[in-house]
Amino acid sequence: MLQVAFFRGHRGALATTLLTLIATTTSCLFLLRTLPTQGHTVTGLLLVDRLSLFYCLLNIFTAAIVSAIGFHYLCARLAGQSEKPHHSESYPEAFYILLLLISLGACTLVSANHFASFFLALELISISFYPLLAFSVHGDRSPLRDQMLSLESGFKYLMTSAFATAVGLFGIAMVFTASGSLAFSTQPLTSDLYQAGLVLFLVAVALKLSLVPFHFWTPDVYQGAPTPVTALIATLGKSALVAALLKLVHTLQLFELPIINLLIATLAAASMIIGNLLALRQQNIKRLLAYSSIAHLGYVFVALLLIDERFAREAVSAYLVAYVLTTLSAFSIVSLVADSELPHTPGGAHPLQDHARDPFQRAFYRGLLWRAPVLSIYFIVALLSLAGIPLTLGFFGKFYLFSAGIQGQQWWLLIALIAGSALGLYYYLGLILDLLKRQDSAVAGDNRETPEKKPDSINMLKPAGCQKTSVTDRPESIALSGWLVLLLLTILLLGFGVYPSPLINWIIAL
């Protein structure tokens, strides 16, 4: 904000954001080397230990990736506009300010050791997401359709998040009434008031995490929000809360309370099955990934209830790393493709009737391998990792979860995990097959016009030697920063999938 006060500029805001994240990363790495094993308590509200610093680094990495694809998103919509405030109705600097506030809230949340700091950090994240989800870029390059959807997304998240906040606060008040303390160090009580307060608090957390049956807001919010913001709420917004919940469950030993055990296990099983079932019929890529994220958060709860705290921390951390990197890769590809197709996407306020011209629909991605092979390979790697296929980071994360389920003898949750993974494999591979389809089969299946009759159609694959008309036919339409982000994420997904030892050793050392 200080930089914006003296100099307003899109590139300047990005540079300041990246420098801030680099400085924070340096500080975290220095603390990792000097921090005592038991961690350092800050005023009783925060506990900075190695695990919280690990999640801080994960949050910072996520913020850096989102800032890069966010820059690409904003540049595509601000093209032709002056960066001077009095010449433009859009202020891209606000995007980066809100991104840093969310990162601050996430780093505070993973270090929370008190219900008060937990709540304040969570609300800092939520309040910053309200305008970010509704972030609109005005101008000829930003369709009115996208602006209306983003406003709807922000409003829906505002309503559901406000309700979750009210329920969570009421639960915290009941916990304080029963125990007389809001610190996480308090031993679990068996009083009905205490357990009822915890149930309400966990319901609020489930709403924030969009676990079934509190998932109703997720697909609409994910679909309407700017795609970089969707990536942010699906990764940083969820991983930080799961990390804080892991600390809460094991510090208060909530797994010793049967009602809490049953509640968390039921939410996990329902999310794994219903999330994947609802994803099967989705034609919109962002809605498909939204339901997929619901299922993946259900998966991670298999390890959350493990009595062995050390192995639970390892399993949850390993899976969150896999989930964050894979989801970032998938949403980055969707965002960069949509940005590149923006000049060729019809404007207006109404949804596109021709799904082959909508870069957020599966129909658009049919035959993408033959139009943009490198981009498709990146997307295939991300989808394989989401499905948990061997030699990808997703397989490494799921292997940890299976081990945790077996060690904890949570057999019915393991059955749900296997069933959910099988359902997920079906639609992930289905999307990969869409990428591999040749032009003739795609056209016959959708009953669309031939390339000769409709030469400008985005989804048409030209025969060899014909002039290319789609932006995705020209990889240079994606900025170099976008290609570097995709390359980095793909290397991490395959590198840690083939050789996970460095990551495992780091997690074990926490």
Coordinates of C-alpha atoms in Angstrom, one line a residue:
M1 CA 0.0 0.0 0.0
L2 CA 2.9 2.3 0.7
Q3 CA 4.3 1.7 -2.8
V4 CA 0.9 2.5 -4.3
A5 CA 0.7 5.8 -2.4
F6 CA 3.8 7.1 -4.2
F7 CA 3.7 5.2 -7.5
R8 CA 0.7 3.6 -9.1
G9 CA 1.5 1.0 -11.7
H10 CA 0.7 -2.6 -12.5
R11 CA 4.2 -3.8 -12.9
G12 CA 5.4 -1.9 -9.9
A13 CA 2.7 -3.6 -7.8
L14 CA 3.7 -7.0 -9.0
A15 CA 7.4 -6.3 -8.3
T16 CA 6.6 -5.1 -4.8
T17 CA 4.5 -8.2 -4.2
L18 CA 7.2 -10.5 -5.3
L19 CA 9.9 -8.7 -3.3
T20 CA 7.7 -8.9 -0.2
L21 CA 7.2 -12.6 -0.7
I22 CA 10.9 -13.2 -1.3
A23 CA 11.8 -11.2 1.9
T24 CA 9.2 -13.3 3.9
T25 CA 10.6 -16.5 2.5
T26 CA 14.1 -15.5 3.5
S27 CA 12.9 -14.8 7.0
C28 CA 11.1 -18.2 7.3
L29 CA 14.2 -20.0 6.1
F30 CA 16.4 -18.2 8.6
L31 CA 13.9 -19.0 11.4
L32 CA 13.9 -22.7 10.4
R33 CA 17.6 -22.8 11.0
T34 CA 17.5 -21.1 14.4
L35 CA 14.2 -22.1 15.9
P36 CA 14.2 -24.4 18.9
T37 CA 12.6 -27.8 18.5
Q38 CA 9.6 -26.9 20.7
G39 CA 9.0 -23.7 18.8
H40 CA 8.5 -20.2 20.0
T41 CA 5.3 -18.9 21.7
V42 CA 4.2 -15.3 20.8
T43 CA 2.0 -13.7 23.5
G44 CA 0.1 -17.0 24.0
L45 CA -1.8 -16.5 20.7
L46 CA 0.7 -17.9 18.3
L47 CA 3.1 -20.8 18.3
V48 CA 5.8 -20.5 15.6
D49 CA 7.3 -24.0 15.1
R50 CA 8.8 -25.8 12.2
L51 CA 5.5 -27.1 11.0
S52 CA 3.9 -23.7 10.9
L53 CA 7.0 -22.3 9.0
F54 CA 6.7 -25.1 6.5
Y55 CA 3.1 -24.2 5.8
C56 CA 4.1 -20.5 5.6
L57 CA 6.5 -21.4 2.9
L58 CA 3.8 -23.3 1.1
N59 CA 1.5 -20.3 1.4
I60 CA 4.1 -17.9 0.1
F61 CA 4.9 -20.2 -2.9
T62 CA 1.1 -20.3 -3.7
A63 CA 0.8 -16.5 -3.5
A64 CA 3.8 -16.1 -5.8
I65 CA 2.3 -18.4 -8.4
V66 CA -1.1 -16.7 -8.2
S67 CA 0.5 -13.3 -8.5
A68 CA 2.2 -14.4 -11.7
I69 CA -0.9 -15.8 -13.3
G70 CA -2.9 -12.9 -11.9
F71 CA -0.5 -10.5 -13.7
H72 CA -1.3 -12.4 -17.0
Y73 CA -5.0 -12.3 -16.3
L74 CA -5.0 -8.5 -15.6
C75 CA -2.7 -7.7 -18.6
A76 CA -5.1 -9.5 -20.9
R77 CA -8.0 -7.4 -19.8
L78 CA -6.2 -4.1 -19.4
A79 CA -4.7 -4.2 -22.9
G80 CA -5.0 -0.9 -24.5
Q81 CA -5.7 1.0 -21.3
S82 CA -3.4 3.5 -19.7
E83 CA -1.9 2.6 -16.3
K84 CA -2.6 6.1 -15.0
P85 CA -5.4 6.1 -12.5
H86 CA -7.3 9.0 -14.2
H87 CA -7.3 7.2 -17.6
S88 CA -8.6 3.8 -16.4
E89 CA -11.5 2.6 -14.3
S90 CA -9.6 -0.5 -13.1
Y91 CA -7.0 -0.5 -10.4
P92 CA -4.9 -3.7 -10.6
E93 CA -2.8 -2.7 -7.6
A94 CA -5.7 -3.7 -5.4
F95 CA -5.4 -7.3 -6.5
Y96 CA -1.9 -7.6 -5.1
I97 CA -2.7 -5.8 -1.9
L98 CA -5.6 -8.2 -1.2
L99 CA -3.4 -11.1 -2.2
L100 CA -0.8 -10.1 0.4
L101 CA -3.5 -9.7 3.1
I102 CA -4.7 -13.2 2.4
S103 CA -1.1 -14.5 2.6
L104 CA -0.7 -12.7 6.0
G105 CA -3.9 -14.2 7.3
A106 CA -2.9 -17.7 6.1
C107 CA 0.5 -17.5 7.7
T108 CA -1.1 -16.3 11.0
L109 CA -3.7 -19.1 10.8
V110 CA -1.2 -21.9 10.6
S111 CA 0.6 -20.5 13.7
A112 CA -2.6 -20.0 15.7
N113 CA -2.5 -21.5 19.2
H114 CA -5.6 -19.8 20.5
F115 CA -9.3 -19.6 19.4
A116 CA -9.0 -15.8 19.2
S117 CA -6.0 -15.8 16.8
F118 CA -7.6 -18.7 14.9
F119 CA -10.7 -16.6 14.3
L120 CA -9.0 -13.3 13.6
A121 CA -6.7 -14.9 11.0
L122 CA -9.6 -16.8 9.4
E123 CA -11.6 -13.6 9.1
L124 CA -8.7 -11.7 7.6
I125 CA -8.6 -14.3 4.9
S126 CA -12.4 -14.3 4.3
I127 CA -12.8 -10.5 4.3
S128 CA -9.9 -10.1 1.8
F129 CA -11.6 -12.7 -0.4
Y130 CA -14.9 -10.8 -0.6
P131 CA -13.6 -8.1 -3.0
L132 CA -11.0 -10.3 -4.6
L133 CA -13.7 -12.8 -5.7
A134 CA -15.7 -9.9 -7.1
F135 CA -12.7 -8.3 -8.7
S136 CA -13.8 -6.8 -12.0
V137 CA -11.7 -5.3 -14.7
H138 CA -13.6 -2.8 -16.8
G139 CA -12.9 -2.2 -20.4
D140 CA -13.5 -3.5 -23.9
R141 CA -11.3 -6.6 -23.3
S142 CA -13.3 -7.7 -20.2
P143 CA -16.7 -9.2 -21.2
L144 CA -19.7 -8.0 -19.2
R145 CA -20.5 -11.6 -18.6
D146 CA -17.3 -12.2 -16.6
Q147 CA -17.9 -9.0 -14.6
M148 CA -21.4 -10.1 -13.6
L149 CA -20.3 -13.6 -12.7
S150 CA -17.5 -12.3 -10.5
L151 CA -19.9 -10.0 -8.6
E152 CA -22.2 -13.0 -8.1
S153 CA -19.3 -15.0 -6.9
G154 CA -18.3 -12.4 -4.3
F155 CA -21.8 -12.0 -3.0
K156 CA -22.4 -15.7 -2.6
Y157 CA -19.2 -16.2 -0.7
L158 CA -20.0 -13.1 1.4
M159 CA -23.3 -14.6 2.5
T160 CA -22.1 -18.1 3.2
S161 CA -18.9 -17.0 4.9
A162 CA -20.8 -14.5 7.1
F163 CA -23.1 -17.4 8.2
A164 CA -20.1 -19.6 8.9
T165 CA -18.6 -16.8 11.0
A166 CA -21.7 -16.5 13.1
V167 CA -22.0 -20.2 13.7
G168 CA -18.2 -20.5 14.5
L169 CA -18.3 -17.6 17.0
F170 CA -21.3 -19.1 18.8
G171 CA -19.4 -22.4 19.1
I172 CA -16.3 -20.6 20.4
A173 CA -18.5 -18.9 23.0
M174 CA -19.9 -22.2 24.2
V175 CA -16.4 -23.7 24.4
F176 CA -15.2 -20.7 26.5
T177 CA -18.3 -21.0 28.8
A178 CA -17.6 -24.7 29.4
S179 CA -13.8 -24.6 29.7
G180 CA -13.0 -21.0 30.9
S181 CA -10.2 -20.7 28.3
L182 CA -9.8 -20.2 24.6
A183 CA -6.2 -21.6 24.5
F184 CA -5.6 -24.8 22.5
S185 CA -3.7 -26.2 25.5
T186 CA -6.9 -26.9 27.4
Q187 CA -7.6 -30.5 27.9
P188 CA -10.8 -31.9 26.3
L189 CA -13.9 -31.9 28.4
T190 CA -16.8 -34.3 28.3
S191 CA -19.5 -31.8 29.1
D192 CA -22.4 -31.5 26.6
L193 CA -21.9 -27.7 26.3
Y194 CA -18.2 -28.1 25.4
Q195 CA -18.9 -30.8 22.8
A196 CA -21.8 -28.8 21.4
G197 CA -19.6 -25.8 21.0
L198 CA -16.9 -27.9 19.2
V199 CA -19.6 -29.3 16.9
L200 CA -20.7 -25.8 15.9
F201 CA -17.2 -24.7 15.4
L202 CA -16.4 -27.6 13.2
V203 CA -19.6 -27.0 11.2
A204 CA -18.3 -23.5 10.5
V205 CA -14.9 -24.9 9.5
A206 CA -16.7 -27.4 7.2
L207 CA -18.6 -24.5 5.6
K208 CA -15.3 -22.7 4.9
L209 CA -13.7 -25.9 3.5
S210 CA -16.9 -26.6 1.5
L211 CA -17.2 -30.1 2.8
V212 CA -20.4 -32.0 2.0
P213 CA -23.2 -31.1 2.9
F214 CA -21.9 -27.6 3.2
H215 CA -20.6 -27.4 -0.3
F216 CA -23.5 -25.7 -2.1
W217 CA -21.6 -22.4 -2.6
T218 CA -18.4 -23.9 -4.1
P219 CA -19.2 -24.5 -7.8
D220 CA -20.9 -21.1 -8.3
V221 CA -18.1 -19.2 -6.5
Y222 CA -15.3 -21.1 -8.4
Q223 CA -17.0 -20.6 -11.7
G224 CA -17.7 -16.9 -11.3
A225 CA -14.5 -15.7 -9.7
P226 CA -11.5 -14.6 -11.8
T227 CA -9.5 -17.9 -12.4
P228 CA -6.4 -16.8 -10.5
V229 CA -8.6 -16.1 -7.5
T230 CA -10.3 -19.4 -7.9
A231 CA -6.8 -21.0 -7.8
L232 CA -6.1 -19.0 -4.6
I233 CA -9.2 -20.0 -2.7
A234 CA -8.9 -23.6 -3.8
T235 CA -5.3 -23.9 -2.5
L236 CA -4.1 -21.3 0.0
G237 CA -7.6 -20.7 1.4
K238 CA -8.1 -24.4 2.1
S239 CA -4.6 -25.7 2.9
A240 CA -4.0 -23.1 5.7
L241 CA -7.3 -23.9 7.3
V242 CA -6.6 -27.7 7.2
A243 CA -3.2 -27.1 8.7
A244 CA -4.7 -25.1 11.6
L245 CA -7.4 -27.7 12.1
L246 CA -4.7 -30.4 12.3
K247 CA -3.0 -28.5 15.1
L248 CA -6.3 -28.0 16.9
V249 CA -7.4 -31.6 16.7
H250 CA -4.2 -33.0 18.1
T251 CA -3.5 -30.3 20.7
L252 CA -7.0 -30.7 22.2
Q253 CA -7.0 -34.5 21.4
L254 CA -10.4 -34.2 19.8
F255 CA -10.1 -37.7 18.4
E256 CA -10.9 -39.0 22.0
L257 CA -14.4 -37.5 21.7
P258 CA -16.7 -40.0 19.9
I259 CA -19.1 -37.3 18.6
I260 CA -16.2 -35.3 17.0
N261 CA -14.7 -38.5 15.5
L262 CA -18.1 -39.4 14.0
L263 CA -18.7 -35.9 12.7
I264 CA -15.3 -35.5 11.0
A265 CA -15.4 -39.1 9.6
T266 CA -19.0 -38.5 8.2
L267 CA -18.0 -35.2 6.6
A268 CA -14.9 -36.9 5.0
A269 CA -16.8 -39.9 3.6
A270 CA -19.6 -37.8 2.2
S271 CA -17.2 -35.3 0.6
M272 CA -15.2 -38.1 -1.0
I273 CA -18.2 -39.8 -2.6
I274 CA -20.6 -37.0 -3.4
G275 CA -17.9 -34.6 -4.5
N276 CA -16.7 -37.0 -7.2
L277 CA -20.3 -38.1 -8.1
L278 CA -21.2 -34.4 -8.8
A279 CA -18.1 -33.9 -10.8
L280 CA -19.0 -36.7 -13.2
R281 CA -21.6 -34.6 -15.1
Q282 CA -19.8 -31.3 -15.2
Q283 CA -19.1 -29.7 -18.6
N284 CA -17.5 -26.5 -17.1
I285 CA -13.9 -27.0 -16.2
K286 CA -13.9 -24.7 -13.2
R287 CA -17.0 -26.4 -11.8
L288 CA -15.5 -29.8 -12.4
L289 CA -12.3 -28.8 -10.5
A290 CA -14.5 -27.3 -7.7
Y291 CA -16.2 -30.6 -7.1
S292 CA -12.9 -32.3 -7.4
S293 CA -11.5 -30.0 -4.6
I294 CA -14.4 -31.0 -2.4
A295 CA -13.4 -34.7 -2.8
H296 CA -9.7 -34.0 -2.2
L297 CA -10.4 -32.2 1.0
G298 CA -12.4 -35.3 2.1
Y299 CA -9.4 -37.4 1.3
V300 CA -7.1 -35.4 3.6
F301 CA -9.4 -35.9 6.6
V302 CA -8.5 -39.6 6.6
A303 CA -5.2 -38.7 8.2
L304 CA -6.6 -35.9 10.4
L305 CA -8.1 -38.3 12.9
L306 CA -4.9 -40.5 13.2
I307 CA -4.0 -40.9 16.9
D308 CA -0.3 -40.9 16.0
E309 CA 0.3 -37.2 15.8
R310 CA 3.7 -37.4 14.1
F311 CA 2.5 -39.6 11.3
A312 CA -0.7 -37.6 10.9
R313 CA 1.4 -34.4 10.4
E314 CA 3.5 -36.2 7.8
A315 CA 0.5 -37.6 5.9
V316 CA -1.5 -34.3 6.0
S317 CA 1.5 -32.2 5.0
A318 CA 2.5 -34.5 2.2
Y319 CA -1.0 -34.6 0.7
L320 CA -1.5 -30.8 1.1
V321 CA 1.7 -30.2 -0.9
A322 CA 0.5 -32.6 -3.6
Y323 CA -2.9 -31.0 -3.7
V324 CA -1.7 -27.4 -3.7
L325 CA 0.8 -27.9 -6.5
T326 CA -1.5 -30.0 -8.6
T327 CA -4.5 -27.7 -8.2
L328 CA -2.3 -24.6 -8.9
S329 CA -1.1 -26.3 -12.1
A330 CA -4.6 -27.2 -13.3
F331 CA -6.1 -23.7 -12.6
S332 CA -3.0 -22.0 -14.1
I333 CA -3.5 -23.8 -17.4
V334 CA -7.2 -22.9 -17.5
S335 CA -6.5 -19.3 -16.6
L336 CA -3.7 -18.9 -19.2
V337 CA -5.8 -20.5 -21.9
A338 CA -8.8 -18.3 -21.2
D339 CA -6.6 -15.2 -21.2
S340 CA -5.1 -16.2 -24.6
E341 CA -8.5 -16.8 -26.1
L342 CA -10.0 -13.5 -24.7
P343 CA -9.6 -11.5 -28.0
H344 CA -11.5 -14.3 -29.8
T345 CA -14.2 -14.9 -27.2
P346 CA -17.5 -13.2 -27.9
G347 CA -18.5 -10.5 -25.4
G348 CA -21.8 -9.6 -24.0
A349 CA -23.7 -10.3 -20.7
H350 CA -25.2 -13.7 -21.7
P351 CA -23.5 -17.1 -21.5
L352 CA -22.0 -18.4 -24.7
Q353 CA -24.3 -20.8 -26.5
D354 CA -21.5 -22.4 -28.5
H355 CA -19.5 -24.2 -25.9
A356 CA -16.7 -24.7 -28.4
R357 CA -16.0 -21.0 -28.2
D358 CA -16.0 -20.9 -24.4
P359 CA -12.5 -21.6 -22.9
F360 CA -14.1 -22.8 -19.7
Q361 CA -16.1 -25.6 -21.3
R362 CA -14.9 -29.1 -21.9
A363 CA -16.0 -28.8 -25.6
F364 CA -13.3 -26.2 -26.1
Y365 CA -10.5 -28.6 -24.9
R366 CA -11.4 -31.3 -27.4
G367 CA -8.5 -31.9 -29.7
L368 CA -6.3 -29.4 -27.8
L369 CA -3.3 -31.7 -28.0
W370 CA -3.2 -31.2 -31.7
R371 CA -3.5 -27.5 -31.5
A372 CA -1.3 -26.8 -28.5
P373 CA 0.7 -29.9 -27.7
V374 CA 3.0 -28.5 -25.0
L375 CA 0.1 -26.9 -23.1
S376 CA -1.9 -30.1 -23.3
I377 CA 1.0 -32.2 -21.9
Y378 CA 1.2 -29.8 -18.9
F379 CA -2.6 -30.2 -18.4
I380 CA -2.4 -34.0 -18.8
V381 CA 0.4 -34.2 -16.1
A382 CA -1.8 -32.1 -13.7
L383 CA -4.9 -34.3 -14.4
L384 CA -2.8 -37.5 -13.8
S385 CA -1.6 -36.1 -10.5
L386 CA -5.1 -35.2 -9.5
A387 CA -6.1 -38.8 -10.2
G388 CA -3.2 -40.2 -8.2
I389 CA -1.4 -42.0 -11.0
P390 CA 2.1 -43.3 -10.2
L391 CA 5.1 -41.2 -11.0
T392 CA 3.2 -38.0 -10.1
L393 CA 3.1 -36.1 -6.9
G394 CA -0.6 -36.9 -6.5
F395 CA 0.2 -40.6 -6.2
F396 CA 2.8 -39.9 -3.4
G397 CA 0.2 -37.9 -1.5
K398 CA -2.5 -40.6 -1.8
F399 CA 0.0 -43.3 -0.8
Y400 CA 0.5 -41.4 2.5
L401 CA -3.2 -41.2 3.1
F402 CA -3.7 -45.0 2.5
S403 CA -0.9 -45.7 4.9
A404 CA -2.5 -43.4 7.5
G405 CA -5.9 -45.1 7.0
I406 CA -4.4 -48.5 7.5
Q407 CA -2.4 -47.5 10.5
G408 CA -5.5 -45.9 12.1
Q409 CA -7.7 -48.9 11.1
Q410 CA -10.2 -46.6 9.5
W411 CA -11.5 -49.2 7.1
W412 CA -14.8 -47.6 6.1
L413 CA -13.0 -44.3 5.3
L414 CA -10.5 -46.3 3.2
I415 CA -13.3 -47.9 1.3
A416 CA -14.8 -44.4 0.6
L417 CA -11.3 -43.2 -0.4
I418 CA -10.9 -46.1 -2.9
A419 CA -14.5 -45.5 -4.3
G420 CA -13.9 -41.8 -4.6
S421 CA -10.5 -42.3 -6.3
A422 CA -12.1 -44.6 -8.8
L423 CA -14.9 -42.1 -9.6
G424 CA -12.3 -39.4 -9.9
L425 CA -10.2 -41.5 -12.3
Y426 CA -13.2 -41.8 -14.6
Y427 CA -13.7 -38.1 -15.2
Y428 CA -10.0 -37.2 -15.1
L429 CA -9.3 -39.7 -17.8
G430 CA -12.4 -38.6 -19.7
L431 CA -11.0 -35.1 -19.8
I432 CA -7.6 -36.4 -21.0
L433 CA -9.4 -38.3 -23.8
D434 CA -11.1 -35.1 -24.8
L435 CA -7.7 -33.5 -25.2
L436 CA -6.6 -36.4 -27.3
K437 CA -9.6 -36.5 -29.7
R438 CA -8.9 -35.7 -33.3
Q439 CA -10.9 -33.1 -35.1
D440 CA -13.2 -35.4 -37.1
S441 CA -14.4 -37.3 -34.0
A442 CA -14.9 -34.1 -32.0
V443 CA -16.9 -32.5 -34.8
A444 CA -19.1 -35.6 -35.4
G445 CA -19.7 -35.9 -31.7
D446 CA -20.9 -32.3 -31.3
N447 CA -22.7 -32.0 -34.7
R448 CA -20.8 -28.8 -35.4
E449 CA -19.9 -27.3 -38.8
T450 CA -16.8 -28.4 -40.6
P451 CA -13.7 -26.2 -40.6
E452 CA -14.3 -25.2 -44.3
K453 CA -17.7 -23.8 -43.3
K454 CA -16.6 -22.2 -40.1
P455 CA -12.9 -21.3 -40.4
D456 CA -12.8 -19.1 -37.3
S457 CA -14.1 -21.6 -34.8
I458 CA -11.8 -21.9 -31.9
N459 CA -12.3 -25.6 -31.5
M460 CA -11.5 -26.5 -35.1
L461 CA -8.3 -28.3 -36.0
K462 CA -6.9 -27.3 -39.3
P463 CA -5.4 -29.9 -41.7
A464 CA -1.6 -29.8 -42.0
G465 CA -0.5 -26.7 -44.0
C466 CA -3.7 -24.6 -43.4
Q467 CA -3.5 -21.2 -41.8
K468 CA -4.0 -21.2 -38.0
T469 CA -6.9 -19.1 -36.7
S470 CA -7.0 -20.0 -33.0
V471 CA -4.9 -18.3 -30.3
T472 CA -4.2 -21.6 -28.8
D473 CA -2.5 -22.6 -32.1
R474 CA 0.1 -19.9 -31.3
P475 CA 1.9 -20.8 -28.1
E476 CA 3.6 -17.3 -28.1
S477 CA 0.2 -15.8 -27.2
I478 CA 0.9 -16.9 -23.6
A479 CA 3.5 -14.7 -22.0
L480 CA 6.9 -16.1 -21.0
S481 CA 6.0 -15.8 -17.3
G482 CA 3.0 -18.0 -17.9
W483 CA 5.2 -20.7 -19.6
L484 CA 7.7 -20.5 -16.8
V485 CA 5.0 -21.0 -14.1
L486 CA 3.6 -24.1 -16.0
L487 CA 7.1 -25.5 -16.5
L488 CA 8.0 -25.1 -12.8
L489 CA 4.8 -26.7 -11.5
T490 CA 5.1 -29.6 -14.0
I491 CA 8.7 -30.2 -13.0
L492 CA 7.7 -30.3 -9.3
L493 CA 4.8 -32.7 -10.0
L494 CA 6.9 -35.1 -11.9
G495 CA 10.2 -34.6 -10.0
F496 CA 8.7 -35.2 -6.5
G497 CA 6.6 -38.0 -8.0
V498 CA 9.6 -39.9 -9.4
Y499 CA 12.0 -38.9 -6.6
P500 CA 10.0 -37.9 -3.4
S501 CA 12.9 -38.5 -0.9
P502 CA 13.8 -34.8 -0.5
L503 CA 10.2 -33.8 0.3
I504 CA 9.7 -36.8 2.6
N505 CA 12.9 -36.0 4.5
W506 CA 11.9 -32.4 4.9
I507 CA 8.5 -33.3 6.2
I508 CA 9.8 -35.9 8.6
A509 CA 12.3 -33.4 10.0
L510 CA 9.5 -31.0 10.9

